[in-house]
Coordinates of N, CA and C in Angstrom, one line a residue:
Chain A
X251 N 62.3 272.3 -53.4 CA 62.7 272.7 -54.7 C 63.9 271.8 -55.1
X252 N 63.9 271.0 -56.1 CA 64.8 270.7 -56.7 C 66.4 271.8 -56.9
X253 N 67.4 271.2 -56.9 CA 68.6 271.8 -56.4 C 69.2 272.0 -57.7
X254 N 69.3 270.8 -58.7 CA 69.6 270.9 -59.9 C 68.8 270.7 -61.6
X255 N 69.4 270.2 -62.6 CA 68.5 269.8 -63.4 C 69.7 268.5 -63.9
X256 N 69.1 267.8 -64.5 CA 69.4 266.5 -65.7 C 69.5 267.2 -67.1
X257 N 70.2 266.8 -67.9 CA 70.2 267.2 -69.2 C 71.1 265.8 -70.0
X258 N 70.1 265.3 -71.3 CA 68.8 265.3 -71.4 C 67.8 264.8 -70.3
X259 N 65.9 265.6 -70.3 CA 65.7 265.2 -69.9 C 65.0 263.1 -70.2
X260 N 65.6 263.3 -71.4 CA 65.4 261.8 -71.7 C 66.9 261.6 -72.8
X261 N 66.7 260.4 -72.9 CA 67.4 259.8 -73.8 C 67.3 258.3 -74.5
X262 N 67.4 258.0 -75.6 CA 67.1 257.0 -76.5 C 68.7 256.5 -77.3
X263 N 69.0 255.2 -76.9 CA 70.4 255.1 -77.3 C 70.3 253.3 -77.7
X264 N 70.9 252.6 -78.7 CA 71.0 251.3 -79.3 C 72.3 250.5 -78.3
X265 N 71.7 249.5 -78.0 CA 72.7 248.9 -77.0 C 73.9 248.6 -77.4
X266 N 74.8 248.8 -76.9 CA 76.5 248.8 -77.2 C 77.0 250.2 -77.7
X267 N 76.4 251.2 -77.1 CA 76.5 252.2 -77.7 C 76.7 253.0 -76.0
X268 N 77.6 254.0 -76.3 CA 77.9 254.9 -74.7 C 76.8 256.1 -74.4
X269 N 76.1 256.1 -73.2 CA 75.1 257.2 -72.8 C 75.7 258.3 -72.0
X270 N 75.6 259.0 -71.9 CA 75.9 260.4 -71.6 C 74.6 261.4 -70.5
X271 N 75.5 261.7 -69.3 CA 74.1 262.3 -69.1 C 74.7 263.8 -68.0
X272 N 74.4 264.9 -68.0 CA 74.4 265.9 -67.3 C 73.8 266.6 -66.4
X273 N 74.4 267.0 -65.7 CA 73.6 267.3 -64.3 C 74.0 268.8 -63.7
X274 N 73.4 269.8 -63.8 CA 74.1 271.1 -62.6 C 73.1 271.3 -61.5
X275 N 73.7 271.8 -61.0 CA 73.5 272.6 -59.6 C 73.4 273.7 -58.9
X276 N 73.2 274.2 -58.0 CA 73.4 275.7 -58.2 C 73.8 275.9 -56.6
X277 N 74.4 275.3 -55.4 CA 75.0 275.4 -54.3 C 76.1 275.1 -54.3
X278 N 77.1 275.3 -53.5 CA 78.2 275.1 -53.4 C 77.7 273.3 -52.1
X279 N 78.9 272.4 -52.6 CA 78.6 271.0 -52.1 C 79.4 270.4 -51.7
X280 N 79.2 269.3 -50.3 CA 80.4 268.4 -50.3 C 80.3 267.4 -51.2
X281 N 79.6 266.8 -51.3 CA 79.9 265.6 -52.4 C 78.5 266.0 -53.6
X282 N 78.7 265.0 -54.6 CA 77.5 265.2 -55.3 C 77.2 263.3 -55.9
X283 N 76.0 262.6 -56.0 CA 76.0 261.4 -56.2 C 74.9 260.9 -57.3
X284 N 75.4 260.0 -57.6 CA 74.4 259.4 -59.0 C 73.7 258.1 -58.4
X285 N 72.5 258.3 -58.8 CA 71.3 257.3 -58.4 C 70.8 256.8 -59.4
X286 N 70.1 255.3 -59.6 CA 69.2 254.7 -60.4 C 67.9 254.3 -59.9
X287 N 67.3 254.4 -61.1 CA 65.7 254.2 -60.3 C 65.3 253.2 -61.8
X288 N 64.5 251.8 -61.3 CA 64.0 251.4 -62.1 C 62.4 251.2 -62.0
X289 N 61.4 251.9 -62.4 CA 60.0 251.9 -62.9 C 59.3 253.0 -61.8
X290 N 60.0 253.6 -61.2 CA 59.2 254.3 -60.0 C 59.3 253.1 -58.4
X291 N 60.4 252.8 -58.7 CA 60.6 252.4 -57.2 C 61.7 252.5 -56.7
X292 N 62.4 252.0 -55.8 CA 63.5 252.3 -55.0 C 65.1 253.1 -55.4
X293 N 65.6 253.7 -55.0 CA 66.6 254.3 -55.7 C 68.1 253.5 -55.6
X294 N 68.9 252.9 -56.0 CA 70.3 252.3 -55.9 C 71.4 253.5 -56.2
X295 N 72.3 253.5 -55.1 CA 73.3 254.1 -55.2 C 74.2 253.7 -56.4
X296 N 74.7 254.5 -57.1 CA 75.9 254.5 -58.5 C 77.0 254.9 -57.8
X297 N 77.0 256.1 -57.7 CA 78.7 256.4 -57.1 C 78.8 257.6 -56.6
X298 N 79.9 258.0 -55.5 CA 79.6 259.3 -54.6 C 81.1 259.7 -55.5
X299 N 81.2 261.0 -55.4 CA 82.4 262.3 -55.9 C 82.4 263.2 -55.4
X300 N 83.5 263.1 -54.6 CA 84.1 264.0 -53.5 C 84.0 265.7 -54.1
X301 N 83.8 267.0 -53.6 CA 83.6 268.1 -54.1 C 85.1 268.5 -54.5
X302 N 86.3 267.9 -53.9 CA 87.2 268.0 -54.3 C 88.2 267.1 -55.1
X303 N 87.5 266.1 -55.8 CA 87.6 265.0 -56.9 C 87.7 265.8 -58.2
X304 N 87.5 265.2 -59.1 CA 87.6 265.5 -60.3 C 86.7 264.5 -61.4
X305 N 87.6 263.0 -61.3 CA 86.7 261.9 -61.8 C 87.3 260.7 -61.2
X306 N 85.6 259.6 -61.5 CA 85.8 258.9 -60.8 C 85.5 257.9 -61.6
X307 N 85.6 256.4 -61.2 CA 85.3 255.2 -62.3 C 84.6 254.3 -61.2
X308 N 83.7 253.6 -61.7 CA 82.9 252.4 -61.2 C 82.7 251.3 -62.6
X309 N 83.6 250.2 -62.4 CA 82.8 249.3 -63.2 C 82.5 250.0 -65.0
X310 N 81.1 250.1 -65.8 CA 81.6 250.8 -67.0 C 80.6 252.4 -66.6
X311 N 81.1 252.8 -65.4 CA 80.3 254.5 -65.2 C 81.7 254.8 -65.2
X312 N 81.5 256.4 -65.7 CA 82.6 257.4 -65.3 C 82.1 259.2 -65.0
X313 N 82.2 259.3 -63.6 CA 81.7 260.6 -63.6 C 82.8 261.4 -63.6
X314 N 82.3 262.8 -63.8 CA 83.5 263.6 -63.8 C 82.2 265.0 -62.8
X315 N 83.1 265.7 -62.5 CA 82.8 266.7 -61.6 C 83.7 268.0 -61.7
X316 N 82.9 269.3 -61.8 CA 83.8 270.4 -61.9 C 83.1 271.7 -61.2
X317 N 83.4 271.8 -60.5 CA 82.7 272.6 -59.5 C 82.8 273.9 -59.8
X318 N 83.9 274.2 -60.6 CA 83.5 275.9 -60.8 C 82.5 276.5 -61.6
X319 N 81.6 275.4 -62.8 CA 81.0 275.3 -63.2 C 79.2 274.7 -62.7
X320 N 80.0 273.6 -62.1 CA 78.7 273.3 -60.9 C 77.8 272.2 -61.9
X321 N 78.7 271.8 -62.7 CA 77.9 270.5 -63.1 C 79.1 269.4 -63.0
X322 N 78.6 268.1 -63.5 CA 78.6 266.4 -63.0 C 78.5 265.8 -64.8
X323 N 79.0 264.8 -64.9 CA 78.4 264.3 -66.0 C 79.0 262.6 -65.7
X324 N 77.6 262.1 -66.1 CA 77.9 260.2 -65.7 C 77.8 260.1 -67.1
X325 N 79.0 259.0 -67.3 CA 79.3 258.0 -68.6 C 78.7 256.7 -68.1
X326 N 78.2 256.3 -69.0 CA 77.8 254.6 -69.1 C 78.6 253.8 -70.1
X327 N 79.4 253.6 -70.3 CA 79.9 252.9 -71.5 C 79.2 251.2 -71.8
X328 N 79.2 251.2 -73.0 CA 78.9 249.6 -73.7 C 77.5 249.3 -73.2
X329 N 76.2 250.3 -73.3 CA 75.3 250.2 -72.5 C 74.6 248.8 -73.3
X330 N 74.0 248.6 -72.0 CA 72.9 247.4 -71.8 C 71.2 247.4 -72.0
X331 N 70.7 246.7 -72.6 CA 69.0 247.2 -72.4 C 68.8 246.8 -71.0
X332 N 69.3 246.3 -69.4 CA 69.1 246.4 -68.7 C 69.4 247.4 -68.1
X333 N 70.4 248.1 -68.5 CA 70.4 249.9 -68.2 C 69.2 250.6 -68.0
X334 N 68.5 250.0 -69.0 CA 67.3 251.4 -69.4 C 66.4 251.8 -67.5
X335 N 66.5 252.8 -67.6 CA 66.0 253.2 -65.6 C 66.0 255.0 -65.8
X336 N 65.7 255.2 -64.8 CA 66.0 257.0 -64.4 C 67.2 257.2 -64.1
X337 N 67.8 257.9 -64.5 CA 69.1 258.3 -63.4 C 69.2 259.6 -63.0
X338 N 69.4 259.4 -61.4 CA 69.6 261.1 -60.9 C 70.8 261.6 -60.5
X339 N 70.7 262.7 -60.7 CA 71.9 263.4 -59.4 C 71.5 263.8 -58.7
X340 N 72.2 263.9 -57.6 CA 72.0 264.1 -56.2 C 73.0 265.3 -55.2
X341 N 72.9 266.3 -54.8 CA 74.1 267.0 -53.8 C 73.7 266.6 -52.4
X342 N 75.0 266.7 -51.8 CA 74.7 267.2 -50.4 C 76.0 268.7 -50.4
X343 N 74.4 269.4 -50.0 CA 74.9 271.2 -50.1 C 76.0 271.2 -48.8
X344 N 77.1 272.2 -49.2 CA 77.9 272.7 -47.8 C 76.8 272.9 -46.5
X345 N 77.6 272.6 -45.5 CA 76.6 272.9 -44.3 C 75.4 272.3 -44.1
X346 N 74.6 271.3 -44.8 CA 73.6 270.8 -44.7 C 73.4 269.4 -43.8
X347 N 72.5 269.2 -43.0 CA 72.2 267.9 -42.0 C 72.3 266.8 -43.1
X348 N 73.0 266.7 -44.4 CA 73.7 265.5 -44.9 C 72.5 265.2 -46.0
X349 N 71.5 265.8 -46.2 CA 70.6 265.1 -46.7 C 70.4 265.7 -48.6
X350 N 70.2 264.7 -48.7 CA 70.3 264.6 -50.4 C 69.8 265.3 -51.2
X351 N 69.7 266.2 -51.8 CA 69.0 267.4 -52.7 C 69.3 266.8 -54.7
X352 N 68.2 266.3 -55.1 CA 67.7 265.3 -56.5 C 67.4 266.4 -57.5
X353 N 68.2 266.1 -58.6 CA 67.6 266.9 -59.9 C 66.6 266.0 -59.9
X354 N 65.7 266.8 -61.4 CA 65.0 265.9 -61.9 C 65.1 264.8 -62.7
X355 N 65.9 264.2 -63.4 CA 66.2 262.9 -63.3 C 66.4 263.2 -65.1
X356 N 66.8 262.1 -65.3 CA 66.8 261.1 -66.8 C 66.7 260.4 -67.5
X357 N 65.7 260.4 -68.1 CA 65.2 258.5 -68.4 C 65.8 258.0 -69.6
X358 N 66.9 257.3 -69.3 CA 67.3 256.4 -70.2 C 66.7 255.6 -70.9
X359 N 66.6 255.0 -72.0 CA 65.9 253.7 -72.8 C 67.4 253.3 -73.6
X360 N 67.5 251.8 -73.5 CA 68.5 251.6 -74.4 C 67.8 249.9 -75.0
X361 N 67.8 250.3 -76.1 CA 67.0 249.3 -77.1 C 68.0 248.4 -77.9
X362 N 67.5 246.7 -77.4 CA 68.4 246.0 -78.1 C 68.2 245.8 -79.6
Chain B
X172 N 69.5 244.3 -53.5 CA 68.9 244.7 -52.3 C 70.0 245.3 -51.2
X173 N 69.0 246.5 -50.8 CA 69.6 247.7 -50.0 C 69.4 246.7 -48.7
X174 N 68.5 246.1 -48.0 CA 68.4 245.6 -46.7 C 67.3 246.9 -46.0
X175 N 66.5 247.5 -47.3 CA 65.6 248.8 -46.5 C 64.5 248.3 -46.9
X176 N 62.8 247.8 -46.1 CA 62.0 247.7 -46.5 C 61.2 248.7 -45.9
X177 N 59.9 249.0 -47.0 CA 58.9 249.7 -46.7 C 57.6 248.7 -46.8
X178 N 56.5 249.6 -45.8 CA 54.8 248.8 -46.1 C 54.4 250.3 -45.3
X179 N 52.7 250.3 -46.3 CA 52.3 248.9 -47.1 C 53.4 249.8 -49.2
X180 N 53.3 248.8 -49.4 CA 53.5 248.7 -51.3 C 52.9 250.1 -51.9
X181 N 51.5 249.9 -51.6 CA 50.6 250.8 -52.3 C 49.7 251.4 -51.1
X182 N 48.9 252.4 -51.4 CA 47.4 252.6 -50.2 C 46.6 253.9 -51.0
X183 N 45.5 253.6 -50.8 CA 44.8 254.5 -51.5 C 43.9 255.5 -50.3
X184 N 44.3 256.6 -50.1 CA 43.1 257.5 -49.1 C 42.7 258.3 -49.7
X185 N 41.7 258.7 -48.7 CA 40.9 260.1 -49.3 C 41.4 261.4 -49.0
X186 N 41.1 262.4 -49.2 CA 41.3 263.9 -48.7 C 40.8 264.0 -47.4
X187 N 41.7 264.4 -46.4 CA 40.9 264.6 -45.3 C 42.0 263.4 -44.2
X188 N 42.1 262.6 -45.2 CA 42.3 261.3 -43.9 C 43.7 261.7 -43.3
X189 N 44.5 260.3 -42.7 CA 45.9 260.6 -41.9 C 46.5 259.3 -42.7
X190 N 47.6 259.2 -42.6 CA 48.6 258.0 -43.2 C 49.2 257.8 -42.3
X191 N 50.1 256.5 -42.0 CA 51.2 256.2 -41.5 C 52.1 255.5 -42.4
X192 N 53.1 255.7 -42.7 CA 54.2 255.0 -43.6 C 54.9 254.4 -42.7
X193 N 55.6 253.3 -43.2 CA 57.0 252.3 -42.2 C 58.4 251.8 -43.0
X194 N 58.9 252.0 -42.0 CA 60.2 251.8 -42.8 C 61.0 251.1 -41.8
X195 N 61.6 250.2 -42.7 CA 62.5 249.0 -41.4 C 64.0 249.3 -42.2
X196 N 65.0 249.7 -41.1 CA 66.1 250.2 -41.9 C 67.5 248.9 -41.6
X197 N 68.4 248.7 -42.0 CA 69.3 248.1 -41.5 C 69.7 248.3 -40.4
X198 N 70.0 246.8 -40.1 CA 70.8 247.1 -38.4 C 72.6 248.1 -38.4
X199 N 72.3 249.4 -37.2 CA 73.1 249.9 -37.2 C 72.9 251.1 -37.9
X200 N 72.2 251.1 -38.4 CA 71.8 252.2 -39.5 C 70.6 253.3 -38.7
X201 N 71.1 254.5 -38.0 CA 70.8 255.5 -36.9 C 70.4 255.9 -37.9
X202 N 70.5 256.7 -38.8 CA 70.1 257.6 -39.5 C 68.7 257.7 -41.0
X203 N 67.3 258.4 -40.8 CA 66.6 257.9 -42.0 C 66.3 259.1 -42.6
X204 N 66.1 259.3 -43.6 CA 65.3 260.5 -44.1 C 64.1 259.9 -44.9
X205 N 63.6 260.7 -45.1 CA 62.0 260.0 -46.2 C 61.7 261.2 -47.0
X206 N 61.6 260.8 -48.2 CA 61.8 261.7 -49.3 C 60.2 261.6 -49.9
X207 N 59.6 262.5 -51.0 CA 58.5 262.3 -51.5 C 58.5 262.5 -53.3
X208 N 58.5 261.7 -53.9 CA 58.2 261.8 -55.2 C 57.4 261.9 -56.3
X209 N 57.0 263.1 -56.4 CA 56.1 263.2 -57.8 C 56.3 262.4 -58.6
X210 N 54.9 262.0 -59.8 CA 55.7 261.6 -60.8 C 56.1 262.5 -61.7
X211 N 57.2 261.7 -62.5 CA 57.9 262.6 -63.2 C 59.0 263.4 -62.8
X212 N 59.2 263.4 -61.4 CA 59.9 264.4 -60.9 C 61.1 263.4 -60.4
X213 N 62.1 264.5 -59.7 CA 63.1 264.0 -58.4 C 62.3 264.1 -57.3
X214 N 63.4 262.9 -55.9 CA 62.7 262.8 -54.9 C 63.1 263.9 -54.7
X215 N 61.8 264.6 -53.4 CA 62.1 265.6 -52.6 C 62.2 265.5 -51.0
X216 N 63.1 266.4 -50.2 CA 63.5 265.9 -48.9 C 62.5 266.3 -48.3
X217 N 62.4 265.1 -47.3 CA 61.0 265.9 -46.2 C 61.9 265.8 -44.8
X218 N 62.2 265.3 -44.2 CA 62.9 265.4 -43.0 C 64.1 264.2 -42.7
X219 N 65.0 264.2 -41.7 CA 65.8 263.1 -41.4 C 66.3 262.9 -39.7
X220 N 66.1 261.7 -39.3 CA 65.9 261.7 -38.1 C 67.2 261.4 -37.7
X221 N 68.2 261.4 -36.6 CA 69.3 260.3 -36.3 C 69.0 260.3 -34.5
X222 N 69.7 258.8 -34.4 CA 68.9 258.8 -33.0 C 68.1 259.1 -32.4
X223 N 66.6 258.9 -33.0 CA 65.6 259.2 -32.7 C 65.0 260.7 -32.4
X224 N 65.7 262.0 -33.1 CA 65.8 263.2 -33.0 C 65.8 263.3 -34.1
X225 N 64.7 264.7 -35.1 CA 64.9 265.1 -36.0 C 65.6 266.1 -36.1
X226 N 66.5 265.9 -37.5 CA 68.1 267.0 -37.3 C 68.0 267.9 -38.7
X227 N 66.9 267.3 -39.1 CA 66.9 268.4 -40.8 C 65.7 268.2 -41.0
X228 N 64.9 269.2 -41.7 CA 63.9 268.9 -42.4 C 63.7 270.1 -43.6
X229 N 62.4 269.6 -44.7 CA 62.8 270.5 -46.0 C 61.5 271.1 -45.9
X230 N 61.2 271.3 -46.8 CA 60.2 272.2 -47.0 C 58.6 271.7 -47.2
X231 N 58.4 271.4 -45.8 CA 57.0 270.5 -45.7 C 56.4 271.1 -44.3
X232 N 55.0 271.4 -44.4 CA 54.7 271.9 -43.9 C 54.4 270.5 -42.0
X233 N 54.2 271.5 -41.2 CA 53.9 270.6 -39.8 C 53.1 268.9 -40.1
X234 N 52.4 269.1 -41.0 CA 51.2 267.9 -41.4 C 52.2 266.5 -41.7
X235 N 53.4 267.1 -42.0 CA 54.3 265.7 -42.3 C 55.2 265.6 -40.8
X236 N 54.6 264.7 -40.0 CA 55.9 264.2 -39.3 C 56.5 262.8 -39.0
X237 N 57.2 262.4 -38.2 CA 58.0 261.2 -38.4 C 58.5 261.0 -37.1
X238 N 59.0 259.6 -36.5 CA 59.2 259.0 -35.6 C 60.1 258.1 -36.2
X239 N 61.3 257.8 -35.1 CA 62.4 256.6 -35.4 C 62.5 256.0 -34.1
X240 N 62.7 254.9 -34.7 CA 62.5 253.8 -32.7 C 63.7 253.4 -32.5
X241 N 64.5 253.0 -31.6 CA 65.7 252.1 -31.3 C 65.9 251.0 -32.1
X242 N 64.9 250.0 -32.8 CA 64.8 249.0 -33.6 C 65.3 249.0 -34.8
X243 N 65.3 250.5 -35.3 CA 65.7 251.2 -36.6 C 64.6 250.7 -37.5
X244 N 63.2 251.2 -37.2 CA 62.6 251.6 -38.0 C 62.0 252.8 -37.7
X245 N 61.0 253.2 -38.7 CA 60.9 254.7 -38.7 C 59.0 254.8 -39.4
X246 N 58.6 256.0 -38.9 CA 57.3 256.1 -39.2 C 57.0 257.2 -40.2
X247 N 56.6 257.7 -41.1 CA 56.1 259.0 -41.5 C 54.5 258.7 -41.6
X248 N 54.0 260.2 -40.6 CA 52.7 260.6 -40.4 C 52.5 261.5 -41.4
X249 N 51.5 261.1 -41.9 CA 50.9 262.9 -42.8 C 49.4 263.2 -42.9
X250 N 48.9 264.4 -41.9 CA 47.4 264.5 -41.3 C 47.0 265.3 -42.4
X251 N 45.5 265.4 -42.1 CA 44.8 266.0 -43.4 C 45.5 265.7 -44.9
X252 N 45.2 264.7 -45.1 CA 45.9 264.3 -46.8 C 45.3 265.4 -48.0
X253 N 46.0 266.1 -48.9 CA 45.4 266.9 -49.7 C 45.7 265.8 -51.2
X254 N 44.6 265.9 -52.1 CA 45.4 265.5 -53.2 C 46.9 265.5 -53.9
X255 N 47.2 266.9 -53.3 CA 48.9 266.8 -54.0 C 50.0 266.3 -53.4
X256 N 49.6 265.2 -52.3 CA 50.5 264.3 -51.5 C 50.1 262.8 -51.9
X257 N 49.8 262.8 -53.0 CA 49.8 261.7 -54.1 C 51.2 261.6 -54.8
X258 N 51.9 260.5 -54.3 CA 53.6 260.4 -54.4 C 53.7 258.8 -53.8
X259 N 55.0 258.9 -54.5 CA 56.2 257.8 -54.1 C 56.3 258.2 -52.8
X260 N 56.3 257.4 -51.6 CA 57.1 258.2 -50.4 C 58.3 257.0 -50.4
X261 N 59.8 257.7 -50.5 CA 60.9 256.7 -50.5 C 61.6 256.6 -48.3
X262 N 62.0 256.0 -48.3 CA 62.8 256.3 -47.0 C 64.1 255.9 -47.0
X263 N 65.1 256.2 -46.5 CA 66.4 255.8 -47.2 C 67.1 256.1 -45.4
X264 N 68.2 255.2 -45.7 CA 68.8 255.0 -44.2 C 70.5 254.9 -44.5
X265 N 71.0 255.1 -43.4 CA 72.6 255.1 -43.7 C 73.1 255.0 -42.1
X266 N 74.1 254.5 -41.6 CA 75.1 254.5 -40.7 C 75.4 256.0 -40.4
X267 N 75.4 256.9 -39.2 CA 75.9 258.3 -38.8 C 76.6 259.1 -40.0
X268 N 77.5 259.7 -40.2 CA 78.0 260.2 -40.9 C 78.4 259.7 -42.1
X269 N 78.0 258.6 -42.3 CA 78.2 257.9 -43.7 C 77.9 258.8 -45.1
X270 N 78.3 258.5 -46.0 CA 77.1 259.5 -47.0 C 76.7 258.5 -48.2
X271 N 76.4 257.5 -48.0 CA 75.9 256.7 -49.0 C 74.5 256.3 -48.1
X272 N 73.5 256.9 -48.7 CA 72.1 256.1 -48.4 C 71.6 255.2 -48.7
X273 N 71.0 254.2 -48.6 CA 70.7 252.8 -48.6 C 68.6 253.3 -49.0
X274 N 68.0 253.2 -49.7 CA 66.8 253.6 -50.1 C 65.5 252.2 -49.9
X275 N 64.4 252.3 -49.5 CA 63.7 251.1 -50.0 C 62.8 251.1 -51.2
X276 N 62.1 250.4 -51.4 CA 61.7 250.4 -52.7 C 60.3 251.5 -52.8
X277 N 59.9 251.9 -51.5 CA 58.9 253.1 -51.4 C 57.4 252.6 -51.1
X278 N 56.6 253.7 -50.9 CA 55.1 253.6 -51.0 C 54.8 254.3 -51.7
X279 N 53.4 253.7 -52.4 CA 52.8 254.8 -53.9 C 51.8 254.9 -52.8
X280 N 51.4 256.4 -52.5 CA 49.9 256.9 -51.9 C 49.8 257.4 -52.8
X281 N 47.8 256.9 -53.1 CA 47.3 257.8 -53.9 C 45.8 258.3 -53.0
X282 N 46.0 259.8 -53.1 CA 44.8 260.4 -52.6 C 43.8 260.8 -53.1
X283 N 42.8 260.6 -53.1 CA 41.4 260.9 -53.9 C 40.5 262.0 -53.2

């Protein structure tokens, strides 16, 4: 069973423009992480956030994380039409053998 | 590139048959899990091996199992194929306690 959800589950945005995407969950977690997927293949790591973080920056991502609430939200800033891909969230639950628990995802499109 | 490859790309079986999946992980990289993807959906966890010992697994019944060699690659078996194991199968690898997974680009089985 999927652990969380994505919100939107899509999205349509004009390039140079910032995307926005949402994520909850419903276990308590050590970390929680954002993944890209381009066409139905392999997944690339974006960035991990510690359950005791708050926010984080990569390059033009910025997640933020709030646990009392139990959701995640990844910024894209100054997006690209090479952006356009799936993006997931990901937990790894307290106590779990490490392994990755995937919302359903969100399909970006960003149109030059 | 992650440094994770999978084969074959694609494979088409029938109902009834057996699969074998492969995955060649990075050198040093003890740890694999293999995930299964609907489309449309997030990956879902099927098991994860470390040193050739499986230490988690999700919610898949006996018909999916898996092997990891000293080489650091890894096998997923899946007997009696049912239509609804028509999926992405991803495999993703990591260093021991690391928490960043390294993914390959996957296999599409489609079962008929």
């Amino acid at each position: 069973s999927q652990q969380g959800e994505e919100d939107p589950q899509a999205l349509s945005i004009q390039e140079g423009e910032n995307a926005t995407m949402n994520c909850s969950y419903k276990t308590s977690i050590n970390n929680l992480q954002w993944y890209r997927q381009n066409s139905g293949r392999g997944l690339v790591h974006l960035i991990l956030i510690r359950s005791n973080e708050r926010e984080k920056h990569s390059g033009r991502l910025r997640v933020t994380l709030d646990t009392s609430k139990k959701s995640s939200s990844l910024l894209i800033t100054a997006s690209r039409a090479a952006d356009t891909a799936s993006y997931f969230c990901a937990t790894v639950p307290s106590g779990s053998a490490r392994q990755l628990t995937f919302g359903s995802g969100t399909q970006l499109t960003v149109l030059p | 590139e992650t440094g994770v490859t999978q084969s074959p790309t694609h494979l088409i079986k029938t109902r009834g048959q057996q699969v074998t999946l492969r995955c060649s992980s990075q050198s040093g990289h003890n740890t694999v899990s293999w995930y299964q993807q609907a489309l449309g959906q997030g990956p879902q966890f099927i098991f994860q091996y470390y040193r050739e010992e499986e230490n988690g697994r999700g919610n898949f019944p006996p018909r999916f199992s898996g092997l990891q060699f000293p080489n650091y690659s890894s096998e997923l078996n899946v007997n009696a194929l049912e239509l609804d194991d028509s999926a992405l199968y991803l495999c993703a690898s990591k260093r021991g306690l690391e928490e960043t997974q390294y993914f390959g680009p996957g296999t599409r089985l489609l079962v008929l």
